[in-house]
Short mmCIF file of C-alpha atoms in Angstrom, two decimals:
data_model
loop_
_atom_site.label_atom_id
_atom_site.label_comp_id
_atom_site.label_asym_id
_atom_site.label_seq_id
_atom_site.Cartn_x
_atom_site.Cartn_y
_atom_site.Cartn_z
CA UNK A 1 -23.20 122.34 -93.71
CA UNK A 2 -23.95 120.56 -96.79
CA UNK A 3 -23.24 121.42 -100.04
CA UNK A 4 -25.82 121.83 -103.49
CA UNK A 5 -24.73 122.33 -106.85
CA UNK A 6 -27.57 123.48 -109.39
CA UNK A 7 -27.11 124.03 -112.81
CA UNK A 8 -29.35 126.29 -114.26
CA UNK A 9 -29.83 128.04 -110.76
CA UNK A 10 -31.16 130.79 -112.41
CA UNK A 11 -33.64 129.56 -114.70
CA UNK A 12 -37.48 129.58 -112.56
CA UNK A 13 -37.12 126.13 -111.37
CA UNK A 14 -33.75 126.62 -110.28
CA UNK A 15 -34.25 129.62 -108.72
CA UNK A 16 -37.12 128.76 -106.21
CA UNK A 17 -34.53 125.50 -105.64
CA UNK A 18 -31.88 128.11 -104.76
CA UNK A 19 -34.21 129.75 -102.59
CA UNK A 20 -35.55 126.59 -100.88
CA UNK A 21 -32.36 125.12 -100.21
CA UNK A 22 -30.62 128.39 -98.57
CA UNK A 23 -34.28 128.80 -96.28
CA UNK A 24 -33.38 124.73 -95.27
CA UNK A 25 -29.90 126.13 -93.86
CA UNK A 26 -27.87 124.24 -96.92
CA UNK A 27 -24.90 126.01 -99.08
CA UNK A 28 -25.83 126.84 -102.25
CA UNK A 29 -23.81 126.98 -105.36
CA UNK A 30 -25.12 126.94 -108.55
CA UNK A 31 -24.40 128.20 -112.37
CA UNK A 32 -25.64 131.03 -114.97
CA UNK A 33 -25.53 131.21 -118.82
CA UNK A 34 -28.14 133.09 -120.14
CA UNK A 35 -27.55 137.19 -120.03
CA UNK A 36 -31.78 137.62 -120.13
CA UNK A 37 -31.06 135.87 -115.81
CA UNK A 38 -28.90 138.57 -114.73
CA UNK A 39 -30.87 139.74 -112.22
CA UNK A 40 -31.93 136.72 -111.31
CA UNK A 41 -28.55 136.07 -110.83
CA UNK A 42 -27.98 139.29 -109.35
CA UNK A 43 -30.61 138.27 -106.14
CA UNK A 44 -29.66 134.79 -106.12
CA UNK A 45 -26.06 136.36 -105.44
CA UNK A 46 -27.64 137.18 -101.54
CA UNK A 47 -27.99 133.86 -100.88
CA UNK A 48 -26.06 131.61 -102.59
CA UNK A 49 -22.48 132.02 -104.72
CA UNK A 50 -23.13 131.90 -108.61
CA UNK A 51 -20.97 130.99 -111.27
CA UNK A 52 -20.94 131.67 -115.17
CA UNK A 53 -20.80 128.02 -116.54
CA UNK A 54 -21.59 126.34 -120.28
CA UNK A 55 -22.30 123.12 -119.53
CA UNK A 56 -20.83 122.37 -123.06
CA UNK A 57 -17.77 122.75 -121.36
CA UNK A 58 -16.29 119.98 -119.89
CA UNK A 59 -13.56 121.40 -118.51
CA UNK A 60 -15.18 124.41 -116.73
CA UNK A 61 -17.90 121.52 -115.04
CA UNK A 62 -15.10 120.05 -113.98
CA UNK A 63 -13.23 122.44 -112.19
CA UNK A 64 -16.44 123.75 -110.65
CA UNK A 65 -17.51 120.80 -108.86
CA UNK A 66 -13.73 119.88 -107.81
CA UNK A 67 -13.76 123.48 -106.09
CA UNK A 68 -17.25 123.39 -104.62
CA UNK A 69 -17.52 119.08 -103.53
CA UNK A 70 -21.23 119.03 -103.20
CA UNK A 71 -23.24 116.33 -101.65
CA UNK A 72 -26.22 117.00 -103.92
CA UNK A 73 -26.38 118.04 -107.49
CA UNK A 74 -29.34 118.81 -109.48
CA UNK A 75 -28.75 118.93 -113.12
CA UNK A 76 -31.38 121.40 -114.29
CA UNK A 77 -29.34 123.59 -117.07
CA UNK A 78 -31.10 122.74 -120.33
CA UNK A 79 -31.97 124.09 -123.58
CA UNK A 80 -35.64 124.14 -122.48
CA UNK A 81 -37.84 125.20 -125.88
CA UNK A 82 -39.40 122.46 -128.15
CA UNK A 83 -40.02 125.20 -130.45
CA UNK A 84 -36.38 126.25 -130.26
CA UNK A 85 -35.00 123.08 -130.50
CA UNK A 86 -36.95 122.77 -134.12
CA UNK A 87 -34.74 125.89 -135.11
CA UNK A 88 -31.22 124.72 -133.13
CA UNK A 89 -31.60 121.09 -132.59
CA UNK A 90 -27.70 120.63 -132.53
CA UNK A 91 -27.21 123.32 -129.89
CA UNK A 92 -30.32 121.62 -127.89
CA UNK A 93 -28.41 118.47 -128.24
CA UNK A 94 -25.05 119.50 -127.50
CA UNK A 95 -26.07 121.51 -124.71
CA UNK A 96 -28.44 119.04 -123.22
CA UNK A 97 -26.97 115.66 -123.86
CA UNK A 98 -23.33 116.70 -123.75
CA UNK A 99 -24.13 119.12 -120.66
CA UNK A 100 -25.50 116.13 -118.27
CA UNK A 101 -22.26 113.53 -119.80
CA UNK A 102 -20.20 116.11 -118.68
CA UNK A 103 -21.58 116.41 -115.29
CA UNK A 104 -21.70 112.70 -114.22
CA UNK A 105 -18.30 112.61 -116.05
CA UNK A 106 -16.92 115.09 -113.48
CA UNK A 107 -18.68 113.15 -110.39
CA UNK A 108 -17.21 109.54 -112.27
CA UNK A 109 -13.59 111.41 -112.13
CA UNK A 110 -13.33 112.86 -108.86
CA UNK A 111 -14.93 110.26 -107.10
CA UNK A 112 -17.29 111.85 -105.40
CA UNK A 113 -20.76 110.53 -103.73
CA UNK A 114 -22.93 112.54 -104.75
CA UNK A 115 -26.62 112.60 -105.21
CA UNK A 116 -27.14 113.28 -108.97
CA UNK A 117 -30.71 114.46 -109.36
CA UNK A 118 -31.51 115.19 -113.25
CA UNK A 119 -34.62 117.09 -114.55
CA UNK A 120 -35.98 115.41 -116.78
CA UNK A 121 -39.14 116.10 -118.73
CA UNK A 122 -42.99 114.38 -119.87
CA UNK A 123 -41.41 115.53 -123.76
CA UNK A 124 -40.04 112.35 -123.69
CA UNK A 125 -43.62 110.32 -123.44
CA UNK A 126 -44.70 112.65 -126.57
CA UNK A 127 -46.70 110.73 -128.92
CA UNK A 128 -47.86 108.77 -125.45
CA UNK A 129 -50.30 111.75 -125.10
CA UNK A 130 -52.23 111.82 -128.20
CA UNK A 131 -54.23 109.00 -126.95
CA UNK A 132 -56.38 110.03 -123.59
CA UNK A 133 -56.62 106.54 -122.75
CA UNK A 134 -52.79 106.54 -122.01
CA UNK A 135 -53.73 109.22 -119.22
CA UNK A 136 -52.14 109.69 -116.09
CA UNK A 137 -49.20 108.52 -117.63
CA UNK A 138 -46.99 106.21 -115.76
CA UNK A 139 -43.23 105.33 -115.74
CA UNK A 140 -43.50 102.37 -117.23
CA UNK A 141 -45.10 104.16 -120.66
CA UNK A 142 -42.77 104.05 -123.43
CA UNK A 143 -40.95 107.45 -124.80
CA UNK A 144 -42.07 108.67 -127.76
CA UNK A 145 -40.33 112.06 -128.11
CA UNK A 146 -41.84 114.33 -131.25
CA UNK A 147 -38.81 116.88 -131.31
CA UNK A 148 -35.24 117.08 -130.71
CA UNK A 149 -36.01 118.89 -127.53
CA UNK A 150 -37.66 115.42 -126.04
CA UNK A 151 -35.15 113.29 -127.65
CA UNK A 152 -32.51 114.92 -125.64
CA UNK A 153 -34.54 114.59 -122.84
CA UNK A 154 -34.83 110.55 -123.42
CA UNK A 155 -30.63 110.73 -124.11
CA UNK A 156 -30.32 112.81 -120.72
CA UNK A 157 -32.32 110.12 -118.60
CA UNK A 158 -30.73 106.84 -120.09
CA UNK A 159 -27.37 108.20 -119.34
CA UNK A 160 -28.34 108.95 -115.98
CA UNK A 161 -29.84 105.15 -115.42
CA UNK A 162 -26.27 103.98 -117.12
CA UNK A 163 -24.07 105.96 -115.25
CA UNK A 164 -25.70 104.27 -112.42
CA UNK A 165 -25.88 101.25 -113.68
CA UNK A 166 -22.36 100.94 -114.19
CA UNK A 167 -20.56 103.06 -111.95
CA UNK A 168 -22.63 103.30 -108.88
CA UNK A 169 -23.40 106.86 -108.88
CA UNK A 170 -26.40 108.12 -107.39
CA UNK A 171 -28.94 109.41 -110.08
CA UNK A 172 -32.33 109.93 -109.38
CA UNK A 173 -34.37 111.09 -112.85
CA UNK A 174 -37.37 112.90 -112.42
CA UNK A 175 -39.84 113.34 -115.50
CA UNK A 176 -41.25 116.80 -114.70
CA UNK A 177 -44.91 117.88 -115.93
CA UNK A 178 -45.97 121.75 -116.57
CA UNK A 179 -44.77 123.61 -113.85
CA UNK A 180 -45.36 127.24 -114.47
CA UNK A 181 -45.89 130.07 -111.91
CA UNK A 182 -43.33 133.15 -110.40
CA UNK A 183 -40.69 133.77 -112.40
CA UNK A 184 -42.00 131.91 -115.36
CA UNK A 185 -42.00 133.20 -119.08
CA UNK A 186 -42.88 131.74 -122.42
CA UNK A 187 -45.80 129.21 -121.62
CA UNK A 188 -49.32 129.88 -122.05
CA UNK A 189 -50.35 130.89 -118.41
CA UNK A 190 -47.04 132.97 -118.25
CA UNK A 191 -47.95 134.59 -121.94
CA UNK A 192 -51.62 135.22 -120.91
CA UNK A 193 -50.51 136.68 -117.64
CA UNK A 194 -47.74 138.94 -119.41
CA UNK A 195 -50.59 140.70 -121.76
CA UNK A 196 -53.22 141.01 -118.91
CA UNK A 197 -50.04 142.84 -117.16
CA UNK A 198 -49.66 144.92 -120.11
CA UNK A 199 -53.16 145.54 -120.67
CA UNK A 200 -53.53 146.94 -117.05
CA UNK A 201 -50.09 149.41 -117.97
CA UNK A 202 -51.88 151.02 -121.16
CA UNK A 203 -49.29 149.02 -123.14
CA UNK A 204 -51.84 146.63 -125.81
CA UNK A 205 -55.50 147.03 -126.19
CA UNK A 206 -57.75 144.76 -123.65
CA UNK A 207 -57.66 141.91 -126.00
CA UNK A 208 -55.57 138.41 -125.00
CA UNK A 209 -54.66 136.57 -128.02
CA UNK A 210 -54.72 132.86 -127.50
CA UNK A 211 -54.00 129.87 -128.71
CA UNK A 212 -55.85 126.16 -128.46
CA UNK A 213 -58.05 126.70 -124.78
CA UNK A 214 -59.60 122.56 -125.48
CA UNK A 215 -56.76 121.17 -124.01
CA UNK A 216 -55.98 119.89 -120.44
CA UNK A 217 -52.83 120.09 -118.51
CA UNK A 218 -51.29 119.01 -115.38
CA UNK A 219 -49.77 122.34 -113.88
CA UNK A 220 -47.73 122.54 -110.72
CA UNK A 221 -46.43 125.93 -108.76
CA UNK A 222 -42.82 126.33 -109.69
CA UNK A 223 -42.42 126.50 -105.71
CA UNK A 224 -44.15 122.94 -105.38
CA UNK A 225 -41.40 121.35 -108.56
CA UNK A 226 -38.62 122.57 -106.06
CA UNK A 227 -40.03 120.84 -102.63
CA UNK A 228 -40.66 118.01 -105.01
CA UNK A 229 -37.03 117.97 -106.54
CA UNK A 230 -34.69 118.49 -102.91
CA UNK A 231 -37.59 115.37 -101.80
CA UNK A 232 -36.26 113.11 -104.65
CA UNK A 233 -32.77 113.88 -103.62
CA UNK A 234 -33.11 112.88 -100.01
CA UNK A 235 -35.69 109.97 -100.64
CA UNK A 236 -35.86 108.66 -103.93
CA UNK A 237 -34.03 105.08 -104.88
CA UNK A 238 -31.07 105.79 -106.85
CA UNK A 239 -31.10 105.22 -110.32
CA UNK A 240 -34.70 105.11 -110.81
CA UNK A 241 -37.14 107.61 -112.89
CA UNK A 242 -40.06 109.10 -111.49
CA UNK A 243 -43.16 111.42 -112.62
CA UNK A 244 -43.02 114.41 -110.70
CA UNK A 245 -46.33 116.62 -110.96
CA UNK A 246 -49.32 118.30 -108.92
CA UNK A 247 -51.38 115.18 -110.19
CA UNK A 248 -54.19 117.97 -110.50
CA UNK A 249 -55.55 118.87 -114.32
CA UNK A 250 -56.90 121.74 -115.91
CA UNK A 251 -58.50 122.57 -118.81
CA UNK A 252 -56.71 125.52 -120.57
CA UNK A 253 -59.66 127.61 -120.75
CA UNK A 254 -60.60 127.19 -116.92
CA UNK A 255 -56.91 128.54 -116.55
CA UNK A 256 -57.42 131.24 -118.61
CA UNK A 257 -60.58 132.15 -116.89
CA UNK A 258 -58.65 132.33 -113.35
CA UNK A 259 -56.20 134.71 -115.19
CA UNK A 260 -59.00 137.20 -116.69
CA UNK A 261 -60.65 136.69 -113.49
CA UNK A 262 -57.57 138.39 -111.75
CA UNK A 263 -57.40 141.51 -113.96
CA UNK A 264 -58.20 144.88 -113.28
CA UNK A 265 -59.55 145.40 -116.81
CA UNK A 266 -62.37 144.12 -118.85
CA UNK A 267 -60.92 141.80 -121.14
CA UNK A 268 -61.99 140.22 -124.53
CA UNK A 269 -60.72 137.13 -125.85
CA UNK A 270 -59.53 136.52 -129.65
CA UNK A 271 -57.81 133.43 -131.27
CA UNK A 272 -54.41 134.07 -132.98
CA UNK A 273 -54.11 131.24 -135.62
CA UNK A 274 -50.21 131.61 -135.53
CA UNK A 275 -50.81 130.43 -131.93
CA UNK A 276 -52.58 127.26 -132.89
CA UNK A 277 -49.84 124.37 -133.00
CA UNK A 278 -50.74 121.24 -135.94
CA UNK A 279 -50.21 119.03 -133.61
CA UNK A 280 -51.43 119.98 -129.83
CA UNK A 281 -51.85 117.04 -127.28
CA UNK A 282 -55.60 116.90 -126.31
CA UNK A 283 -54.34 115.85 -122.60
CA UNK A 284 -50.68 115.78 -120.44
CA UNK A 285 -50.70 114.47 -117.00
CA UNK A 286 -49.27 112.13 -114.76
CA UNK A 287 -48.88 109.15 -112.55
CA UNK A 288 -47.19 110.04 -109.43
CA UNK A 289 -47.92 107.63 -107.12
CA UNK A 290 -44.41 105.72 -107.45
CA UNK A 291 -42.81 109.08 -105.91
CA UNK A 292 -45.78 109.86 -104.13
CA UNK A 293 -45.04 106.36 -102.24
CA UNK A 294 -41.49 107.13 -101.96
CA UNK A 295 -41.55 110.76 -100.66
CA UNK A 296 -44.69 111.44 -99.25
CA UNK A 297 -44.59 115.10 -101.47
CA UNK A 298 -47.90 116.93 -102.19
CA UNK A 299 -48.16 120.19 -103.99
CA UNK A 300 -49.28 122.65 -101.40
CA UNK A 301 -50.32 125.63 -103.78
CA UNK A 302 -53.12 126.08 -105.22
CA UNK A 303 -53.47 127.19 -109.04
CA UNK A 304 -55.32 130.25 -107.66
CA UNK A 305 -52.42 131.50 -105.48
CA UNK A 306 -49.93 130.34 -108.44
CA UNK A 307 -51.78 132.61 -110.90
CA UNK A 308 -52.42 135.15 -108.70
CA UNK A 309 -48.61 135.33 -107.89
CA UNK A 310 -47.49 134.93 -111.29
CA UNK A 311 -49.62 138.07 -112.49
CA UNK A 312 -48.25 140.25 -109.53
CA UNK A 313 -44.72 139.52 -110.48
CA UNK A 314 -45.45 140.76 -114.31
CA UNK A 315 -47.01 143.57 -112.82
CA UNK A 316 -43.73 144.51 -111.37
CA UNK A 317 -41.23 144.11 -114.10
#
C-alpha cells in the first residue's frame, strides 16, 4: 500500500487531500499544529493517523518521516495569511521557509525517493497582476511578491527547484490560485458565506458587509486543488513549477450574487471601508496549460455546487 505524508493535513486543502487519498486505497499520514483544526483532526483521525508536528522543528520532521517512509509527500503546512504575515513576518518566514528546508532536509538524509510535491502559491507573481495585460499568467512570468507572505512563497519554490537540482530529489512545485470552498474560512466567499449563515441563525442583521466586488478571480473547489495536487505527484516532471487553477474567472460581485442567491433571507448589501485593501489586484488568474498538458486535470465542480456546499457547511457549525 503506498504511503502519503501531508503536512498541514488539516488545514482545507489538506484535508480534502486526506480524504482523496484514503477513498484511492493509499495510507495516509499527515501532521497538525493549529488547536482552531482539532476536529478536523479529530475526523481525519477515521481515516488516516495524525501527528502534532511544527515544521520549525527539524528534529520532530525528521523522526516523522524516518517512522512513516512515504512514497509521496506534499508539503502544504504554511503560515497561509498575507495579512498575517504583515503582523509576524519572521514567524511566516521561519515557519514557511525553514518548514519546507527541513522537509527536503529529512528526505536528503534518509535517502529516500520520494515524490516531494510543494504548495506553492500565485503571491509570488504579486505585482505581475496589477497589469491585466499580464493575464492568465504563465510560469515563465517573473515573481514579484508584495509581502513577506509571497516572499516566502518564492524562498519555498527555489529551494524546491535546488534541492532538485542538486540532489536529485523529486520536487514538483505547484503555484496554486484561489481555491476556496468546504472547509474554508477567512477569504471573501468563505466571509460572505459565514454572515449569510449567521444571518439565517438570527445572529447579525440581514446586511453582508463587503469589501472591493470590481475585481476578478480565478476560484477553484478545494476538492478540485486536491485531484489537481495527488495528479502533479503521479504525472508532473520533477523539479518543475506549474500553475495549478480552475482556469475559470469570476468577477467578485457575480460571486457574491451566487452566495445571496443561496440564502434563505432577503439580504442587503453595504461596503465596509475597513474591508477595502490600498492596493487590490484588478485581476488573478492563470495559465494552466503546461499542467493541463502534463496531467490531463480539469476542475469538475462547478462554482455553484462549491458555494452551495460551502454555505451548508457554515450552516452546520
Amino acid at each position: 500500500m503506498e504511503k502519503v505524508f501531508i503536512t498541514g493535513m488539516t488545514g482545507f486543502i489538506g484535508a480534502h487531500l486526506a480524504r482523496l487519498c484514503h477513498s484511492r486505497g493509499m495510507e495516509v499520514h499527515g501532521t497538525t499544529f493549529s488547536k482552531e483544526e482539532q476536529a478536523v483532526a479529530e475526523e481525519l483521525g477515521n481515516i488516516s493517523k495524525v501527528y502534532y508536528c511544527d515544521v520549525r522543528d527539524r528534529k520532530s520532521v525528521e523522526s516523522l518521516i524516518g517512522k512513516i517512509f512515504p512514497q509521496k509527500i506534499f508539503h502544504l503546512a504554511a503560515q497561509s495569511f498575507p495579512t498575517v504575515s504583515w503582523e509576524q513576518p519572521a514567524e511566516t518566514i521561519e515557519t514557511n521557509v525553514v518548514g519546507t528546508v527541513n522537509v527536503f532536509e529529512a528526505v536528503k538524509k534518509l535517502k529516500l525517493d520520494s515524490v516531494i510535491v510543494v504548495a506553492c502559491s500565485s503571491a509570488e507573481y504579486g505585482q505581475i497582476f496589477f497589469d491585466p495585460k499580464n493575464c492568465p499568467v504563465s510560469e515563465e512570468m517573473p515573481l514579484l511578491p508584495l509581502h513577506p507572505y509571497g516572499v516566502s512563497k518564492v524562498a519555498q519554490d527555489l529551494l524546491a527547484y535546488q534541492y532538485f537540482k542538486n540532489f536529485g530529489i523529486k520536487s514538483v512545485r505547484c503555484r496554486i490560485f484561489n481555491t476556496t470552498g468546504p472547509g474554508k474560512t477567512k477569504d471573501a466567499s468563505a466571509d460572505w458565506a459565514l454572515q449569510i449563515a449567521k444571518i439565517e441563525a438570527g445572529l447579525q442583521k440581514p446586511e453582508i458587509f463587503v469589501g472591493n466586488l470590481k475585481t476578478f478571480r480565478d476560484i477553484t473547489d478545494g476538492r478540485d486543488m486536491a485531484a489537481a495536487l495527488l495528479a502533479a505527484s503521479e504525472k508532473c516532471k520533477h523539479g518543475e513549477v506549474y500553475n495549478l487553477s480552475s482556469s475559470k474567472t469570476y468577477e467578485m460581485k457575480d460571486v457574491l450574487g451566487k452566495l445571496v442567491n443561496l440564502s434563505k433571507e432577503k439580504i442587503s448589501i453595504r461596503v465596509d471601508e475597513k474591508r477595502l485593501r490600498p492596493n487590490d489586484e484588478p485581476i488573478i488568474s492563470a495559465d494552466t496549460k503546461k499542467f493541463i498538458s502534463a496531467t490531463g486535470w480539469q476542475a469538475k465542480i462547478p462554482i455553484e455546487k462549491t458555494l452551495e456546499d460551502m454555505l451548508n457547511w457554515f450552516r452546520k457549525i
